PDB file of C-alpha atoms in Angstrom:
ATOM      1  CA  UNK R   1     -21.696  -1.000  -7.031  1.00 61.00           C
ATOM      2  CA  UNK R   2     -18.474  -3.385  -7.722  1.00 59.00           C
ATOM      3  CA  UNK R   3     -17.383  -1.037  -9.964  1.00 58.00           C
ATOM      4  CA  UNK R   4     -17.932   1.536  -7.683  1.00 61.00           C
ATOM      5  CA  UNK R   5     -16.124   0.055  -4.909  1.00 58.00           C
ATOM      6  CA  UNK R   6     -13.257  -1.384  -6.698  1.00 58.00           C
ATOM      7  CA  UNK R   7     -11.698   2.361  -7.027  1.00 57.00           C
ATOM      8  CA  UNK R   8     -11.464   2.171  -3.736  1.00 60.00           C
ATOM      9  CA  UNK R   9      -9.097  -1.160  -4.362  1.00 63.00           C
ATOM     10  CA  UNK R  10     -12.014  -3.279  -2.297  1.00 65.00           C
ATOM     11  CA  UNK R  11     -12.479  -6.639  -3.940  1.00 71.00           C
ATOM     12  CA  UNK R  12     -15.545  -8.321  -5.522  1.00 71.00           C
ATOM     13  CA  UNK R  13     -15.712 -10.409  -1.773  1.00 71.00           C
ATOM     14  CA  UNK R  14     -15.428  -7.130   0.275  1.00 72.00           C
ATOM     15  CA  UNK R  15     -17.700  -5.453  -2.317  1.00 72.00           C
ATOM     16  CA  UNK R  16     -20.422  -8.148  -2.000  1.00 73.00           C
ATOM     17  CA  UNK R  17     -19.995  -8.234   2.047  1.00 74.00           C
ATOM     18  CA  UNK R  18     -20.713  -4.703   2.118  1.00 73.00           C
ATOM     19  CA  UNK R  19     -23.830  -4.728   0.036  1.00 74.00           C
ATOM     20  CA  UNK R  20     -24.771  -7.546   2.314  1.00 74.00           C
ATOM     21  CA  UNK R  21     -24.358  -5.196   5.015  1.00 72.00           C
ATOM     22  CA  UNK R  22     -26.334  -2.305   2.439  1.00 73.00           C
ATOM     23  CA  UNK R  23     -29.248  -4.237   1.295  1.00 74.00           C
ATOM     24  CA  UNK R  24     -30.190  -6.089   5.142  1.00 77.00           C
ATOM     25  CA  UNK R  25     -29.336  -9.696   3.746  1.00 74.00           C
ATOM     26  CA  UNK R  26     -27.896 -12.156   1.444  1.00 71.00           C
ATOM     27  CA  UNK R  27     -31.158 -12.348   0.113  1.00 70.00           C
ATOM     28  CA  UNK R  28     -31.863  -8.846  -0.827  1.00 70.00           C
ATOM     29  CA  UNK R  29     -28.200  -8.215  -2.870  1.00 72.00           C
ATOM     30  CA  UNK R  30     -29.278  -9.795  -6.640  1.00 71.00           C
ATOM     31  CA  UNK R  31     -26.214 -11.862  -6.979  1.00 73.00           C
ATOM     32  CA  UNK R  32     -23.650 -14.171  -5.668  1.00 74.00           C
ATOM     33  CA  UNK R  33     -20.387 -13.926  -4.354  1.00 70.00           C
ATOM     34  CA  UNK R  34     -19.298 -16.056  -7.097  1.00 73.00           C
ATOM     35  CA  UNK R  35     -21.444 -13.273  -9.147  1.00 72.00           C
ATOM     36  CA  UNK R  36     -19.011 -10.487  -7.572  1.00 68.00           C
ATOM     37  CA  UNK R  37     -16.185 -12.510  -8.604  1.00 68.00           C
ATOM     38  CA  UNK R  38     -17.022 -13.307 -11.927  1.00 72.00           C
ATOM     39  CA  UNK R  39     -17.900  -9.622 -12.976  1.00 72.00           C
ATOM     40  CA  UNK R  40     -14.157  -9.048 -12.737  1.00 70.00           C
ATOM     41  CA  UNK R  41     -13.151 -11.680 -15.311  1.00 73.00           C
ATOM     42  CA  UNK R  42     -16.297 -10.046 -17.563  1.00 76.00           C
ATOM     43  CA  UNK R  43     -14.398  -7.329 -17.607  1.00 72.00           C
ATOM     44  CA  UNK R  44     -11.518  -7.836 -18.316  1.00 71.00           C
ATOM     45  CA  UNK R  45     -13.332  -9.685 -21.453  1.00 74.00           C
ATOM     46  CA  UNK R  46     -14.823  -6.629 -22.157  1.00 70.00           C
ATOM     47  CA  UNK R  47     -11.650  -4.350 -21.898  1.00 74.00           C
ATOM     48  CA  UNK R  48      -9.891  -6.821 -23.783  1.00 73.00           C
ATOM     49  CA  UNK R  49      -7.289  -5.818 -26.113  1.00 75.00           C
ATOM     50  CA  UNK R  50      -8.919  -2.265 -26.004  1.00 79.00           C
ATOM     51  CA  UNK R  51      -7.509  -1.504 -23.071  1.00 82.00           C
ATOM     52  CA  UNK R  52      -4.870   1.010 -23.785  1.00 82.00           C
ATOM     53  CA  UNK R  53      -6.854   2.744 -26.646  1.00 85.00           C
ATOM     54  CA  UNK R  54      -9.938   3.665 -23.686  1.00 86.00           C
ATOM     55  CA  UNK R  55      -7.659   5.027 -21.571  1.00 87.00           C
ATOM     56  CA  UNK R  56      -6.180   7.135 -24.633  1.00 88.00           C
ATOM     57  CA  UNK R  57      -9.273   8.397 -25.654  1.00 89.00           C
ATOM     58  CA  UNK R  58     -10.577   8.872 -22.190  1.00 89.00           C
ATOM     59  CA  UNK R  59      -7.280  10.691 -21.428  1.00 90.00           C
ATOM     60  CA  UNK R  60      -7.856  12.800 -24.879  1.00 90.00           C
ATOM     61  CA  UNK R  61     -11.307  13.953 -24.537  1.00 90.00           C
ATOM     62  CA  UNK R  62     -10.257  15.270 -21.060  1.00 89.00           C
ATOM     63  CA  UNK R  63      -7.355  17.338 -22.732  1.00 89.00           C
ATOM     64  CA  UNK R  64      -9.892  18.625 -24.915  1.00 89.00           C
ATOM     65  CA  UNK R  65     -12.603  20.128 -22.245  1.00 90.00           C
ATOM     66  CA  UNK R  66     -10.254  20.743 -19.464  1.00 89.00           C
ATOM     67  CA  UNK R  67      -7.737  24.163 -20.201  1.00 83.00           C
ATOM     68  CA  UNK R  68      -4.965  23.452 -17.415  1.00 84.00           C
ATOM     69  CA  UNK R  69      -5.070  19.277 -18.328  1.00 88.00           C
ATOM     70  CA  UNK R  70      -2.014  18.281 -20.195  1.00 90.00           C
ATOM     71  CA  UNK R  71      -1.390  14.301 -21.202  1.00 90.00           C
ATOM     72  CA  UNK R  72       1.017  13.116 -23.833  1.00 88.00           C
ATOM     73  CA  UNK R  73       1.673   9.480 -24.928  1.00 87.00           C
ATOM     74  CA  UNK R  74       4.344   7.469 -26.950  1.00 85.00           C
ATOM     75  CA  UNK R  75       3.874   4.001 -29.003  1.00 78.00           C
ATOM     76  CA  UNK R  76       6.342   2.036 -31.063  1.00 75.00           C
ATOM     77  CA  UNK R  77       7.188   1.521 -34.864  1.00 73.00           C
ATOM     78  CA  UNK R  78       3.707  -0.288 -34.615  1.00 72.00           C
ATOM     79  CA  UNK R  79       1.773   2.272 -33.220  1.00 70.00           C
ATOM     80  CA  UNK R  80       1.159   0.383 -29.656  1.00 71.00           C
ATOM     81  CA  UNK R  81       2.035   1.029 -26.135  1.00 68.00           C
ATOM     82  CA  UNK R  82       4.838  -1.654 -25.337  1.00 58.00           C
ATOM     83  CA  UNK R  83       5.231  -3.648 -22.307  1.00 53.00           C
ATOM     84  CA  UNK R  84       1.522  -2.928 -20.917  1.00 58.00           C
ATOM     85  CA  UNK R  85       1.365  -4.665 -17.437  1.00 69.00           C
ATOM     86  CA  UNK R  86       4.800  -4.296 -16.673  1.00 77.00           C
ATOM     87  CA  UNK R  87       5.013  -0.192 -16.599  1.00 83.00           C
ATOM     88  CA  UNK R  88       6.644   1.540 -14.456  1.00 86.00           C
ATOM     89  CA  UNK R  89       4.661   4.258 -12.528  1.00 87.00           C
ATOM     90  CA  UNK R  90       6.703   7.792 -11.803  1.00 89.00           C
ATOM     91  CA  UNK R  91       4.366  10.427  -9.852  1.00 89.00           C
ATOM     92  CA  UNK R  92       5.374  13.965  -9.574  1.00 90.00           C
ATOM     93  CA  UNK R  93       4.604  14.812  -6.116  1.00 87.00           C
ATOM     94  CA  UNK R  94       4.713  18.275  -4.547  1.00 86.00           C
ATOM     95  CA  UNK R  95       4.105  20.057  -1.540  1.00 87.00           C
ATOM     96  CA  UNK R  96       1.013  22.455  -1.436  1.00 88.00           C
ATOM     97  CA  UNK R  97       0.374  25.837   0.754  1.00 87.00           C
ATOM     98  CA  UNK R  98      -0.693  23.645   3.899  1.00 88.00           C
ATOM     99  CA  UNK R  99       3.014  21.548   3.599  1.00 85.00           C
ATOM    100  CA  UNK R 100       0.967  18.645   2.369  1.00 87.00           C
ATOM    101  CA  UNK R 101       1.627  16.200  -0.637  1.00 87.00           C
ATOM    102  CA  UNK R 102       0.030  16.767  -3.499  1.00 89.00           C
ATOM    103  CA  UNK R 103       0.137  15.248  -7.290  1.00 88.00           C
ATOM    104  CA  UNK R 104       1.640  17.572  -9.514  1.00 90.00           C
ATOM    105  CA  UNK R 105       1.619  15.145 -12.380  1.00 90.00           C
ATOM    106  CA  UNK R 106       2.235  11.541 -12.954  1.00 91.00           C
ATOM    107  CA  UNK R 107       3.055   8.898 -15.800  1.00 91.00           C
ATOM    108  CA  UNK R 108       3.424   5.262 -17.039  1.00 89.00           C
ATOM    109  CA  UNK R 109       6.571   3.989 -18.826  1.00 89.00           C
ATOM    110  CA  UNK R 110       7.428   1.154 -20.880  1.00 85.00           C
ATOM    111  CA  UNK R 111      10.968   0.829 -19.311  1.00 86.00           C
ATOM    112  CA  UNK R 112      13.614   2.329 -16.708  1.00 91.00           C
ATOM    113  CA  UNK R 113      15.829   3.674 -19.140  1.00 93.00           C
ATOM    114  CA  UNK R 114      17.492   6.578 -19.436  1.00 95.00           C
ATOM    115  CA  UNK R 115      15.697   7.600 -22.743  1.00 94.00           C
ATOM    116  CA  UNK R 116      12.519   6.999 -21.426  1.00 93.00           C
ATOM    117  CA  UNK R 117      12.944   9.118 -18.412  1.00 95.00           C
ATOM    118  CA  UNK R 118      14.519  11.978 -20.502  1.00 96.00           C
ATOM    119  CA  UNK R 119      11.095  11.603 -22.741  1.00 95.00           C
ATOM    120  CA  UNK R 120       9.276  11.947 -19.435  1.00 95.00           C
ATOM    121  CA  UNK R 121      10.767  14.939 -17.309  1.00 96.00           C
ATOM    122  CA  UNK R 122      10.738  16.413 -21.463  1.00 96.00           C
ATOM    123  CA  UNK R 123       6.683  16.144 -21.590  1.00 94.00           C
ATOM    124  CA  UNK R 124       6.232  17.642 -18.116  1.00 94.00           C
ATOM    125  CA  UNK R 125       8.720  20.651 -18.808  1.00 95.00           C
ATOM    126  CA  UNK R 126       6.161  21.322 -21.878  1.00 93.00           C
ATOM    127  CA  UNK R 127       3.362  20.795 -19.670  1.00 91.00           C
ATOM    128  CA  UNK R 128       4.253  23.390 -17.286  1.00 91.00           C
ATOM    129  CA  UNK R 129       6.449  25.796 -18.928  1.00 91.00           C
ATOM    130  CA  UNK R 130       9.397  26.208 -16.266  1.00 92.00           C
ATOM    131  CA  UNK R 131      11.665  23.409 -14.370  1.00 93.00           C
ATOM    132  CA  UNK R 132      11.374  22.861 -10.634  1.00 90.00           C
ATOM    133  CA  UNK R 133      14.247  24.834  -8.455  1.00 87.00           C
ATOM    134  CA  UNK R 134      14.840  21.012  -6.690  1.00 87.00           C
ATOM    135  CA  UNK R 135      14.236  17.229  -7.843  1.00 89.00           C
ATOM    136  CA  UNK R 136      14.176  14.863  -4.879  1.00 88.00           C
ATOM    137  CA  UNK R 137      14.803  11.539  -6.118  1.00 88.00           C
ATOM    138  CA  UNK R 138      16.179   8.137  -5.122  1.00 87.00           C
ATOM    139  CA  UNK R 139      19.041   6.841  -5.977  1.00 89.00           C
ATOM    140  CA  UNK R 140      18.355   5.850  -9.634  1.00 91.00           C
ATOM    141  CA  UNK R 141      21.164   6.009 -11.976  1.00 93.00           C
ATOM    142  CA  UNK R 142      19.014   6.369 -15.228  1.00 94.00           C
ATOM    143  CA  UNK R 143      16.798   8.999 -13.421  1.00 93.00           C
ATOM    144  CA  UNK R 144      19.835  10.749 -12.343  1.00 93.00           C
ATOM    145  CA  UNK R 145      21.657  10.882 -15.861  1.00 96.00           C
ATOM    146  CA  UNK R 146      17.863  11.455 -17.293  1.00 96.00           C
ATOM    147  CA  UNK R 147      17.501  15.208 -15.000  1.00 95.00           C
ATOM    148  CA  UNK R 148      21.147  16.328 -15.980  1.00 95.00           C
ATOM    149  CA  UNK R 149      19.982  16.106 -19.051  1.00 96.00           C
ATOM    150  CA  UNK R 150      16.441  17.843 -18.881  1.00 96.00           C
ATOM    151  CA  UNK R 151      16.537  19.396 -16.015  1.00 95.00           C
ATOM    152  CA  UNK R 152      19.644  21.016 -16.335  1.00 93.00           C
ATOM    153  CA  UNK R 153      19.199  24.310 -13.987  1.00 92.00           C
ATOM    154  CA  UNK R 154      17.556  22.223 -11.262  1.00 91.00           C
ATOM    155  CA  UNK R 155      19.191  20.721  -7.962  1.00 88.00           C
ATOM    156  CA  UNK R 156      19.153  17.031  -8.113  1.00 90.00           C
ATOM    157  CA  UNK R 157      18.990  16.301  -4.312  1.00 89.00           C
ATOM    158  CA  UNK R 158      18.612  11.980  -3.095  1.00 90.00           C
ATOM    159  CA  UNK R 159      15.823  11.334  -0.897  1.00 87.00           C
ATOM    160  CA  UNK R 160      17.475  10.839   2.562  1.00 87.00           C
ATOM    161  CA  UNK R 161      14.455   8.412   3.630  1.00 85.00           C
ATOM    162  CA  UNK R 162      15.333   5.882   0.711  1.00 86.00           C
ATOM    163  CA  UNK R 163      18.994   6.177   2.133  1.00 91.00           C
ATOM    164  CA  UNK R 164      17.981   5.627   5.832  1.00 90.00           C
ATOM    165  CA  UNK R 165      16.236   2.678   5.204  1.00 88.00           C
ATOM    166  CA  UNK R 166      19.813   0.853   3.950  1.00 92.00           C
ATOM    167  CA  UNK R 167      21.269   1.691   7.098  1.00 92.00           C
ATOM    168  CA  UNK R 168      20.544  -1.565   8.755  1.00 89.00           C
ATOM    169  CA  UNK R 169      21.736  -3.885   6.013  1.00 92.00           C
ATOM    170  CA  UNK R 170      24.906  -1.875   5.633  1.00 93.00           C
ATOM    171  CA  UNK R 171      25.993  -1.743   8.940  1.00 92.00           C
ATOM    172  CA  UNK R 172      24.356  -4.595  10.650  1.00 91.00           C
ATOM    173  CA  UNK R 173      21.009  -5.206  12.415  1.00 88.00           C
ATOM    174  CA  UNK R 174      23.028  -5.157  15.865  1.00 91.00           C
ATOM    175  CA  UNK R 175      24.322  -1.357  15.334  1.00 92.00           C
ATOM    176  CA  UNK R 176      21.449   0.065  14.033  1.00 89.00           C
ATOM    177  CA  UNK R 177      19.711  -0.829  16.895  1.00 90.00           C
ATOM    178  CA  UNK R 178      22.181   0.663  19.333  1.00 93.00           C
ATOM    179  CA  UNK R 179      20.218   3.087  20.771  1.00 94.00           C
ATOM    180  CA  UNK R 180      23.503   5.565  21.042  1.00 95.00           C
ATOM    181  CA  UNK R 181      24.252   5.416  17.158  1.00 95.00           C
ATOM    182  CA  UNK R 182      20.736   5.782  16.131  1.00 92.00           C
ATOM    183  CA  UNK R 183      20.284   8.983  18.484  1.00 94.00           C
ATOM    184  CA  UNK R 184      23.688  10.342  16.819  1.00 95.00           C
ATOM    185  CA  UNK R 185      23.007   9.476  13.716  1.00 94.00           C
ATOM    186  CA  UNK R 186      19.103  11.195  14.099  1.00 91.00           C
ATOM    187  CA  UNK R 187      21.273  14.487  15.595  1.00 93.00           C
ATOM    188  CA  UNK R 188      23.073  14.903  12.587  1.00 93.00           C
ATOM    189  CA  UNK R 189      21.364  13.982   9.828  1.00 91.00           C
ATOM    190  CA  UNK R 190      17.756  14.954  10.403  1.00 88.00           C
ATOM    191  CA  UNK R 191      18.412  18.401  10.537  1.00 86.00           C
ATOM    192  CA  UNK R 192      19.197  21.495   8.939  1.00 83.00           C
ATOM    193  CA  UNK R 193      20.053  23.597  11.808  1.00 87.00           C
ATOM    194  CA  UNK R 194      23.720  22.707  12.018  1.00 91.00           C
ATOM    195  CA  UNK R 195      26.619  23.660   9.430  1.00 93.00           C
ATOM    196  CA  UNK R 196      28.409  21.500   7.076  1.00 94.00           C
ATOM    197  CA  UNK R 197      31.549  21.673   8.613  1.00 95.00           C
ATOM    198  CA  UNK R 198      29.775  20.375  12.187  1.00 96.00           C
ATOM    199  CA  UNK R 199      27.919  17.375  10.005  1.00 96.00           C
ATOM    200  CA  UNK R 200      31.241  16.657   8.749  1.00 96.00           C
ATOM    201  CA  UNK R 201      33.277  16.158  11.833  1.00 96.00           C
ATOM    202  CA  UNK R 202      30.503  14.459  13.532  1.00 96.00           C
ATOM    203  CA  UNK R 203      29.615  11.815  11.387  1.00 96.00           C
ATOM    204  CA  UNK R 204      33.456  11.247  10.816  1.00 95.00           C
ATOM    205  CA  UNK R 205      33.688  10.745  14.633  1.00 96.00           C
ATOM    206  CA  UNK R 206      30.636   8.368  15.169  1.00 96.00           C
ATOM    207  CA  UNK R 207      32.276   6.457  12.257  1.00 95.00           C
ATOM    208  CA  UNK R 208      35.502   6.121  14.220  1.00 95.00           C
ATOM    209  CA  UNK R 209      33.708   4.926  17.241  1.00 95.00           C
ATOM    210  CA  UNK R 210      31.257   2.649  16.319  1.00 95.00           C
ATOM    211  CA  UNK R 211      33.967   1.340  13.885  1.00 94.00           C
ATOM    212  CA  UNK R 212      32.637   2.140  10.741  1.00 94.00           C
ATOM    213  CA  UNK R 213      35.325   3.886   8.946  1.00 93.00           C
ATOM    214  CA  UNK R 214      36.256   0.820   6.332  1.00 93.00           C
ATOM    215  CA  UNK R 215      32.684   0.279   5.140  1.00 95.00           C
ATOM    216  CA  UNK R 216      32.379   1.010   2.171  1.00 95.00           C
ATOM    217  CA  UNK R 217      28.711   2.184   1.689  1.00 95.00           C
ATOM    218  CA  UNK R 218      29.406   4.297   4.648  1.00 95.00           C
ATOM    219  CA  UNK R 219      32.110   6.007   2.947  1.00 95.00           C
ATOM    220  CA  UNK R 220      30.405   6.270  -0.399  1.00 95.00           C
ATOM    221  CA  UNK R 221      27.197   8.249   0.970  1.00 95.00           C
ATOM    222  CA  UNK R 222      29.925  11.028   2.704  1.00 96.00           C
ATOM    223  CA  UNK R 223      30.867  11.146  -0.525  1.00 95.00           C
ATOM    224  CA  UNK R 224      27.490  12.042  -1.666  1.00 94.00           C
ATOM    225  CA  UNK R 225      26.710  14.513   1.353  1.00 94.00           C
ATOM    226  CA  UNK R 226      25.978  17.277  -0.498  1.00 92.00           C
ATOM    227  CA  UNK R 227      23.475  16.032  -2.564  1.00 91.00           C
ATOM    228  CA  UNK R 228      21.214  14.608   0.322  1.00 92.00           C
ATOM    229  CA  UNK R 229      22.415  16.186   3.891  1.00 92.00           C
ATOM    230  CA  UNK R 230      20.151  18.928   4.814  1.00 89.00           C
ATOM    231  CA  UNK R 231      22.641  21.301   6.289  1.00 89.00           C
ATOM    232  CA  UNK R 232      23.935  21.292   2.538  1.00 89.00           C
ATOM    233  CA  UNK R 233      20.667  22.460   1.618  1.00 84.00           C
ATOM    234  CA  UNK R 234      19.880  24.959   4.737  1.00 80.00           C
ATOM    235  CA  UNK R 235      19.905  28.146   2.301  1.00 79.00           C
ATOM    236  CA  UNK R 236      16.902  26.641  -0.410  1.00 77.00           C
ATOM    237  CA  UNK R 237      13.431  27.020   0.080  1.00 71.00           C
ATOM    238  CA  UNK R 238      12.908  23.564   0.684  1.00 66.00           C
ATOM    239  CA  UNK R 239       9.024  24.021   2.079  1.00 56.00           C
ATOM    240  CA  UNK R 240       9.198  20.877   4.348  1.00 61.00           C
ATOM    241  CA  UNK R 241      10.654  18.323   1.316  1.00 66.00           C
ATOM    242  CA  UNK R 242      12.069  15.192   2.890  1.00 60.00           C
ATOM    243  CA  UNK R 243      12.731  16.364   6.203  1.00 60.00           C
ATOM    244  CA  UNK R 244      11.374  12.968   8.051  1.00 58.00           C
ATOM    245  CA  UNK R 245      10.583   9.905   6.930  1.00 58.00           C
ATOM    246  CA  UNK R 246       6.768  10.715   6.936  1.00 65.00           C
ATOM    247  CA  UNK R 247       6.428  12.127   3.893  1.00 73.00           C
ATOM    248  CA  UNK R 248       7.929   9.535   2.001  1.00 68.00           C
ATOM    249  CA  UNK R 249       6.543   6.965   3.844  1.00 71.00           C
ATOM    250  CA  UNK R 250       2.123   8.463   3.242  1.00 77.00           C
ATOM    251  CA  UNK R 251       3.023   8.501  -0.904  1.00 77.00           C
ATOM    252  CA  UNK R 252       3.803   4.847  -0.586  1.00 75.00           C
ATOM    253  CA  UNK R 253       0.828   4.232   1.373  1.00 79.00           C
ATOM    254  CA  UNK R 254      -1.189   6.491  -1.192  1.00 80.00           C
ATOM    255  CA  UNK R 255       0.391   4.515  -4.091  1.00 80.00           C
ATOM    256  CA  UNK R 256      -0.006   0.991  -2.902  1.00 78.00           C
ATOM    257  CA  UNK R 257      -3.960   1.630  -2.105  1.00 75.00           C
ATOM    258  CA  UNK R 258      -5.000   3.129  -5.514  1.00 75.00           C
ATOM    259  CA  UNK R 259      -2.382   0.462  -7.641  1.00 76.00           C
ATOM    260  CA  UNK R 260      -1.787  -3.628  -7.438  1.00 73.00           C
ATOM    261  CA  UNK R 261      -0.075  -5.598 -10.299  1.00 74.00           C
ATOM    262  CA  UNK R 262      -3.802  -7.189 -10.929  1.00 74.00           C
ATOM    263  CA  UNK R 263      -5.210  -3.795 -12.887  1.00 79.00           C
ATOM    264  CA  UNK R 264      -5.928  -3.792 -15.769  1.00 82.00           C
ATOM    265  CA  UNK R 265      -5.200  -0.010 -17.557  1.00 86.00           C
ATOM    266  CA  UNK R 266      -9.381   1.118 -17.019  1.00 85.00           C
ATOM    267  CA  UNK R 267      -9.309  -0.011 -13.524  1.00 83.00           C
ATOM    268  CA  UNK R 268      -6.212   1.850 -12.802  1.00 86.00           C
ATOM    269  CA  UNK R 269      -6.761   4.956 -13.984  1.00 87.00           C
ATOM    270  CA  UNK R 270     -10.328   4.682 -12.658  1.00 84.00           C
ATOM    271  CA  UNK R 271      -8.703   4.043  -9.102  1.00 83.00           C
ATOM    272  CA  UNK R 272      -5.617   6.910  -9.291  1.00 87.00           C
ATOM    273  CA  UNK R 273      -8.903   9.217 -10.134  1.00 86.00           C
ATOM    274  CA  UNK R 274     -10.587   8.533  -7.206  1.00 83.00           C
ATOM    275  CA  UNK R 275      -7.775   9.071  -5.501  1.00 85.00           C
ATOM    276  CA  UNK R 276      -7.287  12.714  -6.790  1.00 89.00           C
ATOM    277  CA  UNK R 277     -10.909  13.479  -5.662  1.00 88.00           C
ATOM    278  CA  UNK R 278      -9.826  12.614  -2.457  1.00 87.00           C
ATOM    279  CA  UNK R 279      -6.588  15.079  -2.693  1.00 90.00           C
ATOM    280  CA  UNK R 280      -8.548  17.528  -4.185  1.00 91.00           C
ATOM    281  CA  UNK R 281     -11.256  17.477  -1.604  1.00 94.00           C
ATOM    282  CA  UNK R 282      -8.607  17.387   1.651  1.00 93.00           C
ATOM    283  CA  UNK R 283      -6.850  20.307  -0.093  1.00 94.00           C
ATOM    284  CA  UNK R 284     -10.813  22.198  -0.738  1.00 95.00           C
ATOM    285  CA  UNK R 285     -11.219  21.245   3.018  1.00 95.00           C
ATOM    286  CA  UNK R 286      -7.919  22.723   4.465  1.00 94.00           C
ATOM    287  CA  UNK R 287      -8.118  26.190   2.350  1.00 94.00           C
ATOM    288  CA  UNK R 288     -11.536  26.235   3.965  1.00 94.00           C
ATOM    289  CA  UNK R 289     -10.154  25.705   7.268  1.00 93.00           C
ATOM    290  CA  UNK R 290      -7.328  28.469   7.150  1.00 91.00           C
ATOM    291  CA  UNK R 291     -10.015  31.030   5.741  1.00 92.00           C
ATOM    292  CA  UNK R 292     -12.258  30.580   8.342  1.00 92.00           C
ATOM    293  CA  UNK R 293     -10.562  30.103  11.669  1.00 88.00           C
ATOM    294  CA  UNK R 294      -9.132  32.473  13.907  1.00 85.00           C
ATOM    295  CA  UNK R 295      -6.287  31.706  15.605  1.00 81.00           C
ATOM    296  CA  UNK R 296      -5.508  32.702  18.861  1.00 84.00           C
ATOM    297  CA  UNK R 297      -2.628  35.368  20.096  1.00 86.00           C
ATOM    298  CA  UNK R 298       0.317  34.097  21.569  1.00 83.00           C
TER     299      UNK R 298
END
């Protein structure tokens, strides 16, 4: 039942509360709260230094039943996965037929550099045979040198919500909460419905007014306009990417409840594959839904 519960990142504590809650009693559970917490530290003596290689061959004998699963891995001159609780997590996220998220692939690198990213975006182009029309992206340099390289025939566009967010600390708490500027800036730059030449002249005059126009950050992302304004992009089938902060915002939410720093390999992929049943079933649930209802004439 710990075991159980922990994919859904709940605690030994919250695990033992709720088979309190179960079982009608402390009394009736079998074990301690210091029982609950202790099973974590036996495993993590049972995982030991095995930790990697059950994931591997966990990983492997799913390759080997399942047609469509792909999963590659990398190790050093001495045949072991470097830098173990200190990877780097990059998910491939996509947009389904009902314009929700969905995990199109994801993986676990020793480092941020450029090589290891190219090795990355290399193994999914193998894995699905064709490269993605658009790759939305912060603003990492390594990532950015990383899909020039492999993705070479895709549009590399910056994720405008990662941009947005810098707004305050780049032009001062004070502005950004001048109710004018933020409705201007919203106008302009949350849509795709307006031409480049319009985006240009209006951001150019809110500069001017608000006093922006020797900032430097300011000037730098006008420079960078066409690789994460929408009206730049109002010709690509975009299918919904990036065009509020919401969708951004739910994959860090989804992230930060299947993942914490404290996992151990197991217990991470055990919790990012409870968290694809969950996809899985919400995307079952909404094909259902658009099968079976009827909708009404307008």
């Amino acid at each position: 039942m710990i075991w159980e519960l922990g994919t859904l990142s709940l605690g030994p504590v919250k695990a033992f509360n709720i088979m309190r809650q179960r079982y009608g009693g402390f009394e009736n559970v079998g074990a301690t709260k210091d029982d609950c917490k202790n099973f974590r530290a036996r495993i993590h003596s049972y995982i030991g230094e095995y930790d990697a290689d059950m994931v591997i061959n966990r990983l492997t004998d799913k390759k080997q039943v399942m047609a469509d699963y792909s999963f590659v891995h990398s190790v050093d001159e001495n045949k072991r996965l470097t830098g173990l609780y200190k990877m780097v997590f990059v998910p491939f996220t996509g947009i389904d037929n009902h314009y929700r998220n969905v995990m199109l692939g994801a993986g676990l690198l020793a480092s941020e550099s450029i090589e290891s990213y190219k090795w990355l975006l290399q193994s999914f182009l193998n894995s699905f045979g064709k490269q993605p029309k658009v790759v939305i992206t912060d603003q990492d340099p390594a990532m950015k040198q990383a899909i020039e390289a492999v993705f070479d025939k895709s549009r590399h566009r910056l994720c405008m919500w990662h941009i947005m967010k810098k707004v305050a600390n780049k032009v001062g708490h004070e502005l950004c909460n001048n109710e004018d500027f933020k409705r201007r800036m919203c106008d302009i730059v949350w849509t795709d419905s307006i031409a480049p030449e319009t985006f240009e002249r209006e951001w150019k005059l809110i500069m001017i007014e608000f006093g922006q126009t020797e900032n430097k950050w300011i000037d730098d992302m006008f420079g960078m306009r066409s690789s994460w304004i929408p009206p730049f992009y109002r010709y690509e089938p975009m299918s919904g990417l990036m065009r509020t902060t919401s969708r951004s915002e739910s994959e860090n939410h989804f992230f930060c409840q299947v993942s914490n720093s404290q996992l151990t390999l197991v217990e991470f992929f055990n919790h990012f594959d409870g968290a694809m049943d969950v996809q899985r079933f919400n995307h079952r649930k909404n094909d259902h839904i658009s099968r079976n209802t009827t909708l009404d004439n307008w």
